[in-house]
mmCIF file of C-alpha atoms in Angstrom:
data_model
loop_
_atom_site.group_PDB
_atom_site.id
_atom_site.type_symbol
_atom_site.label_atom_id
_atom_site.label_comp_id
_atom_site.label_asym_id
_atom_site.label_seq_id
_atom_site.Cartn_x
_atom_site.Cartn_y
_atom_site.Cartn_z
ATOM 1 C CA UNK B 1 146.839 -44.687 328.133
ATOM 2 C CA UNK B 2 148.103 -44.514 331.581
ATOM 3 C CA UNK B 3 147.139 -41.132 332.223
ATOM 4 C CA UNK B 4 150.988 -39.961 332.639
ATOM 5 C CA UNK B 5 151.557 -37.347 330.599
ATOM 6 C CA UNK B 6 155.202 -36.245 328.722
ATOM 7 C CA UNK B 7 156.188 -33.264 326.907
ATOM 8 C CA UNK B 8 157.574 -33.215 324.498
ATOM 9 C CA UNK B 9 157.799 -36.897 322.892
ATOM 10 C CA UNK B 10 160.757 -35.842 320.776
ATOM 11 C CA UNK B 11 164.083 -33.823 321.205
ATOM 12 C CA UNK B 12 166.831 -33.011 319.075
ATOM 13 C CA UNK B 13 169.611 -30.943 320.554
ATOM 14 C CA UNK B 14 173.524 -30.516 320.536
ATOM 15 C CA UNK B 15 175.888 -31.168 322.926
ATOM 16 C CA UNK B 16 176.774 -28.938 325.390
ATOM 17 C CA UNK B 17 173.179 -27.770 325.448
ATOM 18 C CA UNK B 18 170.404 -27.591 328.469
ATOM 19 C CA UNK B 19 166.848 -28.995 328.161
ATOM 20 C CA UNK B 20 163.818 -29.768 330.281
ATOM 21 C CA UNK B 21 161.643 -32.533 330.109
ATOM 22 C CA UNK B 22 158.336 -32.715 331.555
ATOM 23 C CA UNK B 23 155.837 -35.082 333.254
ATOM 24 C CA UNK B 24 152.517 -34.671 334.562
ATOM 25 C CA UNK B 25 151.192 -37.441 336.969
ATOM 26 C CA UNK B 26 147.836 -39.230 336.895
ATOM 27 C CA UNK B 27 145.042 -37.436 338.696
ATOM 28 C CA UNK B 28 145.832 -37.999 342.316
ATOM 29 C CA UNK B 29 149.176 -39.443 342.499
ATOM 30 C CA UNK B 30 151.846 -37.715 344.351
ATOM 31 C CA UNK B 31 154.790 -39.838 343.877
ATOM 32 C CA UNK B 32 157.010 -39.145 340.423
ATOM 33 C CA UNK B 33 159.598 -41.290 339.279
ATOM 34 C CA UNK B 34 162.289 -40.997 336.767
ATOM 35 C CA UNK B 35 163.925 -43.470 334.212
ATOM 36 C CA UNK B 36 166.522 -43.233 331.585
ATOM 37 C CA UNK B 37 166.128 -46.244 329.142
ATOM 38 C CA UNK B 38 168.853 -46.834 326.255
ATOM 39 C CA UNK B 39 170.265 -49.484 324.192
ATOM 40 C CA UNK B 40 173.703 -50.167 326.496
ATOM 41 C CA UNK B 41 172.622 -49.403 330.001
ATOM 42 C CA UNK B 42 168.845 -50.460 330.102
ATOM 43 C CA UNK B 43 166.280 -48.976 332.018
ATOM 44 C CA UNK B 44 167.763 -47.180 334.774
ATOM 45 C CA UNK B 45 166.062 -45.695 337.512
ATOM 46 C CA UNK B 46 167.251 -41.580 338.105
ATOM 47 C CA UNK B 47 165.380 -40.025 341.385
ATOM 48 C CA UNK B 48 161.923 -40.047 343.055
ATOM 49 C CA UNK B 49 159.803 -37.529 344.101
ATOM 50 C CA UNK B 50 156.853 -37.408 346.997
ATOM 51 C CA UNK B 51 154.636 -34.543 346.970
ATOM 52 C CA UNK B 52 157.312 -31.695 346.032
ATOM 53 C CA UNK B 53 159.881 -33.546 348.386
ATOM 54 C CA UNK B 54 162.653 -35.456 346.380
ATOM 55 C CA UNK B 55 162.395 -39.086 348.132
ATOM 56 C CA UNK B 56 165.196 -41.646 346.328
ATOM 57 C CA UNK B 57 167.824 -41.477 344.412
ATOM 58 C CA UNK B 58 169.341 -43.894 341.659
ATOM 59 C CA UNK B 59 171.898 -43.141 339.085
ATOM 60 C CA UNK B 60 171.290 -39.557 338.339
ATOM 61 C CA UNK B 61 174.406 -38.221 336.698
ATOM 62 C CA UNK B 62 175.293 -34.734 338.677
ATOM 63 C CA UNK B 63 174.827 -32.731 335.560
ATOM 64 C CA UNK B 64 170.885 -33.983 335.752
ATOM 65 C CA UNK B 65 168.333 -32.417 338.170
ATOM 66 C CA UNK B 66 164.644 -32.371 338.979
ATOM 67 C CA UNK B 67 161.849 -31.044 341.043
ATOM 68 C CA UNK B 68 158.357 -31.927 341.497
ATOM 69 C CA UNK B 69 156.012 -28.233 341.576
ATOM 70 C CA UNK B 70 153.214 -27.784 343.886
ATOM 71 C CA UNK B 71 150.738 -28.660 341.177
ATOM 72 C CA UNK B 72 152.608 -32.150 341.397
ATOM 73 C CA UNK B 73 154.303 -32.117 337.858
ATOM 74 C CA UNK B 74 157.904 -32.812 337.574
ATOM 75 C CA UNK B 75 160.415 -31.412 335.565
ATOM 76 C CA UNK B 76 164.113 -33.598 334.582
ATOM 77 C CA UNK B 77 166.570 -30.655 333.503
ATOM 78 C CA UNK B 78 169.566 -32.092 331.297
ATOM 79 C CA UNK B 79 172.335 -30.164 331.259
ATOM 80 C CA UNK B 80 176.323 -29.660 329.384
ATOM 81 C CA UNK B 81 174.546 -32.729 326.865
ATOM 82 C CA UNK B 82 176.792 -35.770 325.895
ATOM 83 C CA UNK B 83 176.181 -37.875 323.034
ATOM 84 C CA UNK B 84 175.730 -40.602 325.454
ATOM 85 C CA UNK B 85 172.609 -38.723 326.902
ATOM 86 C CA UNK B 86 170.680 -39.586 324.327
ATOM 87 C CA UNK B 87 167.817 -42.564 325.449
ATOM 88 C CA UNK B 88 164.314 -42.724 325.961
ATOM 89 C CA UNK B 89 163.357 -40.682 329.281
ATOM 90 C CA UNK B 90 160.368 -41.744 330.772
ATOM 91 C CA UNK B 91 158.264 -40.602 333.836
ATOM 92 C CA UNK B 92 156.017 -42.476 336.236
ATOM 93 C CA UNK B 93 153.858 -42.219 338.911
ATOM 94 C CA UNK B 94 152.305 -43.762 341.823
ATOM 95 C CA UNK B 95 149.757 -42.896 344.604
ATOM 96 C CA UNK B 96 152.076 -43.260 347.679
ATOM 97 C CA UNK B 97 155.706 -43.211 348.147
ATOM 98 C CA UNK B 98 156.750 -46.877 348.087
ATOM 99 C CA UNK B 99 158.032 -47.893 344.733
ATOM 100 C CA UNK B 100 157.824 -51.624 346.140
ATOM 101 C CA UNK B 101 154.052 -51.645 346.973
ATOM 102 C CA UNK B 102 152.345 -49.104 344.733
ATOM 103 C CA UNK B 103 151.710 -50.015 340.952
ATOM 104 C CA UNK B 104 153.696 -47.513 338.564
ATOM 105 C CA UNK B 105 152.243 -45.676 335.551
ATOM 106 C CA UNK B 106 154.474 -44.932 332.855
ATOM 107 C CA UNK B 107 154.249 -42.130 330.218
ATOM 108 C CA UNK B 108 154.703 -42.628 326.757
ATOM 109 C CA UNK B 109 158.601 -41.066 327.165
ATOM 110 C CA UNK B 110 160.295 -38.690 325.946
ATOM 111 C CA UNK B 111 163.212 -39.498 322.972
ATOM 112 C CA UNK B 112 166.338 -37.454 323.544
ATOM 113 C CA UNK B 113 168.696 -37.035 321.019
ATOM 114 C CA UNK B 114 172.062 -35.222 321.499
ATOM 115 C CA UNK B 115 174.080 -34.377 317.974
ATOM 116 C CA UNK Z 1 173.784 -55.102 345.432
ATOM 117 C CA UNK Z 2 170.006 -56.178 343.994
ATOM 118 C CA UNK Z 3 170.315 -57.593 340.588
ATOM 119 C CA UNK Z 4 167.843 -58.722 338.067
ATOM 120 C CA UNK Z 5 168.927 -61.289 335.269
ATOM 121 C CA UNK Z 6 166.640 -61.877 332.394
ATOM 122 C CA UNK Z 7 167.375 -64.159 329.046
ATOM 123 C CA UNK Z 8 168.110 -62.289 326.383
ATOM 124 C CA UNK Z 9 166.218 -62.030 323.597
ATOM 125 C CA UNK Z 10 164.891 -61.669 321.039
ATOM 126 C CA UNK Z 11 162.270 -64.511 321.476
ATOM 127 C CA UNK Z 12 160.283 -65.305 318.224
ATOM 128 C CA UNK Z 13 157.762 -67.430 318.514
ATOM 129 C CA UNK Z 14 154.383 -68.909 316.950
ATOM 130 C CA UNK Z 15 151.012 -68.259 317.629
ATOM 131 C CA UNK Z 16 149.666 -70.640 320.008
ATOM 132 C CA UNK Z 17 153.433 -71.487 321.352
ATOM 133 C CA UNK Z 18 153.913 -71.794 324.479
ATOM 134 C CA UNK Z 19 155.973 -69.078 326.348
ATOM 135 C CA UNK Z 20 158.847 -68.896 328.962
ATOM 136 C CA UNK Z 21 160.959 -66.081 329.876
ATOM 137 C CA UNK Z 22 163.699 -66.991 332.748
ATOM 138 C CA UNK Z 23 164.228 -64.425 335.667
ATOM 139 C CA UNK Z 24 166.560 -65.047 338.703
ATOM 140 C CA UNK Z 25 167.226 -62.063 340.881
ATOM 141 C CA UNK Z 26 170.045 -61.168 343.723
ATOM 142 C CA UNK Z 27 168.710 -59.299 346.793
ATOM 143 C CA UNK Z 28 169.816 -59.041 350.279
ATOM 144 C CA UNK Z 29 165.916 -58.512 351.471
ATOM 145 C CA UNK Z 30 162.705 -59.882 351.044
ATOM 146 C CA UNK Z 31 161.603 -58.005 347.687
ATOM 147 C CA UNK Z 32 158.620 -57.580 345.615
ATOM 148 C CA UNK Z 33 159.191 -58.950 342.366
ATOM 149 C CA UNK Z 34 157.526 -57.553 338.697
ATOM 150 C CA UNK Z 35 157.162 -58.603 335.063
ATOM 151 C CA UNK Z 36 156.632 -55.005 333.107
ATOM 152 C CA UNK Z 37 155.466 -54.939 329.587
ATOM 153 C CA UNK Z 38 156.726 -52.553 327.260
ATOM 154 C CA UNK Z 39 154.765 -52.288 323.616
ATOM 155 C CA UNK Z 40 156.194 -50.629 320.178
ATOM 156 C CA UNK Z 41 156.081 -47.127 321.052
ATOM 157 C CA UNK Z 42 154.604 -46.837 324.745
ATOM 158 C CA UNK Z 43 155.531 -46.947 328.129
ATOM 159 C CA UNK Z 44 155.979 -49.636 330.511
ATOM 160 C CA UNK Z 45 152.536 -51.535 331.793
ATOM 161 C CA UNK Z 46 152.770 -53.301 335.093
ATOM 162 C CA UNK Z 47 151.961 -56.939 333.637
ATOM 163 C CA UNK Z 48 151.988 -59.064 337.475
ATOM 164 C CA UNK Z 49 153.811 -59.243 340.625
ATOM 165 C CA UNK Z 50 154.320 -60.912 343.411
ATOM 166 C CA UNK Z 51 154.954 -59.798 347.392
ATOM 167 C CA UNK Z 52 155.831 -62.896 348.907
ATOM 168 C CA UNK Z 53 157.342 -66.469 348.477
ATOM 169 C CA UNK Z 54 155.174 -68.903 346.482
ATOM 170 C CA UNK Z 55 152.602 -65.888 345.250
ATOM 171 C CA UNK Z 56 151.953 -66.471 341.928
ATOM 172 C CA UNK Z 57 150.919 -63.291 339.786
ATOM 173 C CA UNK Z 58 148.466 -63.357 336.651
ATOM 174 C CA UNK Z 59 147.401 -61.205 334.482
ATOM 175 C CA UNK Z 60 146.035 -61.550 330.662
ATOM 176 C CA UNK Z 61 146.982 -65.342 330.570
ATOM 177 C CA UNK Z 62 150.517 -64.882 331.878
ATOM 178 C CA UNK Z 63 151.552 -66.799 335.400
ATOM 179 C CA UNK Z 64 154.762 -65.850 336.913
ATOM 180 C CA UNK Z 65 155.843 -67.814 340.542
ATOM 181 C CA UNK Z 66 157.849 -66.345 343.045
ATOM 182 C CA UNK Z 67 160.310 -68.887 343.742
ATOM 183 C CA UNK Z 68 162.246 -68.114 346.622
ATOM 184 C CA UNK Z 69 164.371 -71.456 346.633
ATOM 185 C CA UNK Z 70 165.845 -70.764 343.149
ATOM 186 C CA UNK Z 71 165.303 -67.063 343.374
ATOM 187 C CA UNK Z 72 163.766 -66.926 339.990
ATOM 188 C CA UNK Z 73 160.082 -65.132 339.088
ATOM 189 C CA UNK Z 74 159.795 -66.798 335.313
ATOM 190 C CA UNK Z 75 157.011 -65.649 332.932
ATOM 191 C CA UNK Z 76 154.721 -68.344 331.329
ATOM 192 C CA UNK Z 77 151.883 -68.097 329.110
ATOM 193 C CA UNK Z 78 150.433 -71.321 327.918
ATOM 194 C CA UNK Z 79 149.258 -69.725 324.498
ATOM 195 C CA UNK Z 80 150.959 -66.861 322.825
ATOM 196 C CA UNK Z 81 149.533 -63.856 320.464
ATOM 197 C CA UNK Z 82 150.510 -62.187 317.858
ATOM 198 C CA UNK Z 83 149.567 -58.881 319.874
ATOM 199 C CA UNK Z 84 151.976 -60.283 322.739
ATOM 200 C CA UNK Z 85 154.696 -59.292 320.849
ATOM 201 C CA UNK Z 86 156.886 -56.745 322.978
ATOM 202 C CA UNK Z 87 159.315 -56.433 325.391
ATOM 203 C CA UNK Z 88 159.294 -57.834 328.756
ATOM 204 C CA UNK Z 89 160.929 -56.731 331.992
ATOM 205 C CA UNK Z 90 161.482 -58.527 334.976
ATOM 206 C CA UNK Z 91 161.862 -55.879 337.755
ATOM 207 C CA UNK Z 92 161.936 -55.837 341.944
ATOM 208 C CA UNK Z 93 161.873 -53.823 344.648
ATOM 209 C CA UNK Z 94 163.438 -54.425 348.063
ATOM 210 C CA UNK Z 95 161.483 -53.915 351.285
ATOM 211 C CA UNK Z 96 161.930 -50.600 352.667
ATOM 212 C CA UNK Z 97 163.657 -48.948 349.392
ATOM 213 C CA UNK Z 98 161.736 -47.227 346.816
ATOM 214 C CA UNK Z 99 163.710 -48.023 343.983
ATOM 215 C CA UNK Z 100 162.763 -50.724 341.142
ATOM 216 C CA UNK Z 101 165.620 -52.468 339.375
ATOM 217 C CA UNK Z 102 164.813 -53.946 336.140
ATOM 218 C CA UNK Z 103 166.407 -56.884 333.976
ATOM 219 C CA UNK Z 104 167.676 -55.560 330.809
ATOM 220 C CA UNK Z 105 164.369 -56.412 328.843
ATOM 221 C CA UNK Z 106 163.538 -59.681 326.584
ATOM 222 C CA UNK Z 107 162.158 -58.808 322.960
ATOM 223 C CA UNK Z 108 159.528 -61.512 322.028
ATOM 224 C CA UNK Z 109 157.916 -61.837 318.448
ATOM 225 C CA UNK Z 110 155.296 -64.176 317.463
ATOM 226 C CA UNK Z 111 154.506 -65.174 314.227
ATOM 227 C CA UNK Z 112 151.191 -65.498 312.979
#
């Protein structure tokens, strides 16, 4: 158990809908990272927050947004969902801000299926 | 841009066999290199890392050496176990960059 929790574990929804994925980092970790894992694209970095502020952005679509709250939990919002958004979404956390220098601890993921 | 290329799987070995999973990288700076492992139904776990040339990362019997001259970070284990069956990801992060770039992953099956 990494100490990172994600809810829900599974999510099934329809095209055009909007969903929210939630992540609670390990106690004491200030950084939260979001990743998307799909069969064709592999594991892609989406976005990072550090202590409530956006720190780094990866291949995140404009239909997707995220935020980190004062209690450091984070939410990833996916809207106008398309079939191709079906994937496993991981959250990770680390103590500091530098992804290259910090060990990231991954949650178990949320599996999203868009029908 | 920065990228990671690792051997495609699946790789199937018998228990106690020697394992090598190849990984090469392209980076503009001096990256840190990582191997992550994903067991079935779980998130990724850091297996080992190396932050500069000639460093050797090791953990749980796995080793990888940061080779700048060949831009490689191959994962090795002398004697694999059934419990090593998982997907292994090679990754890099460039200095000053907060992103980690992952390879596509290599699925490993160990037969008893």
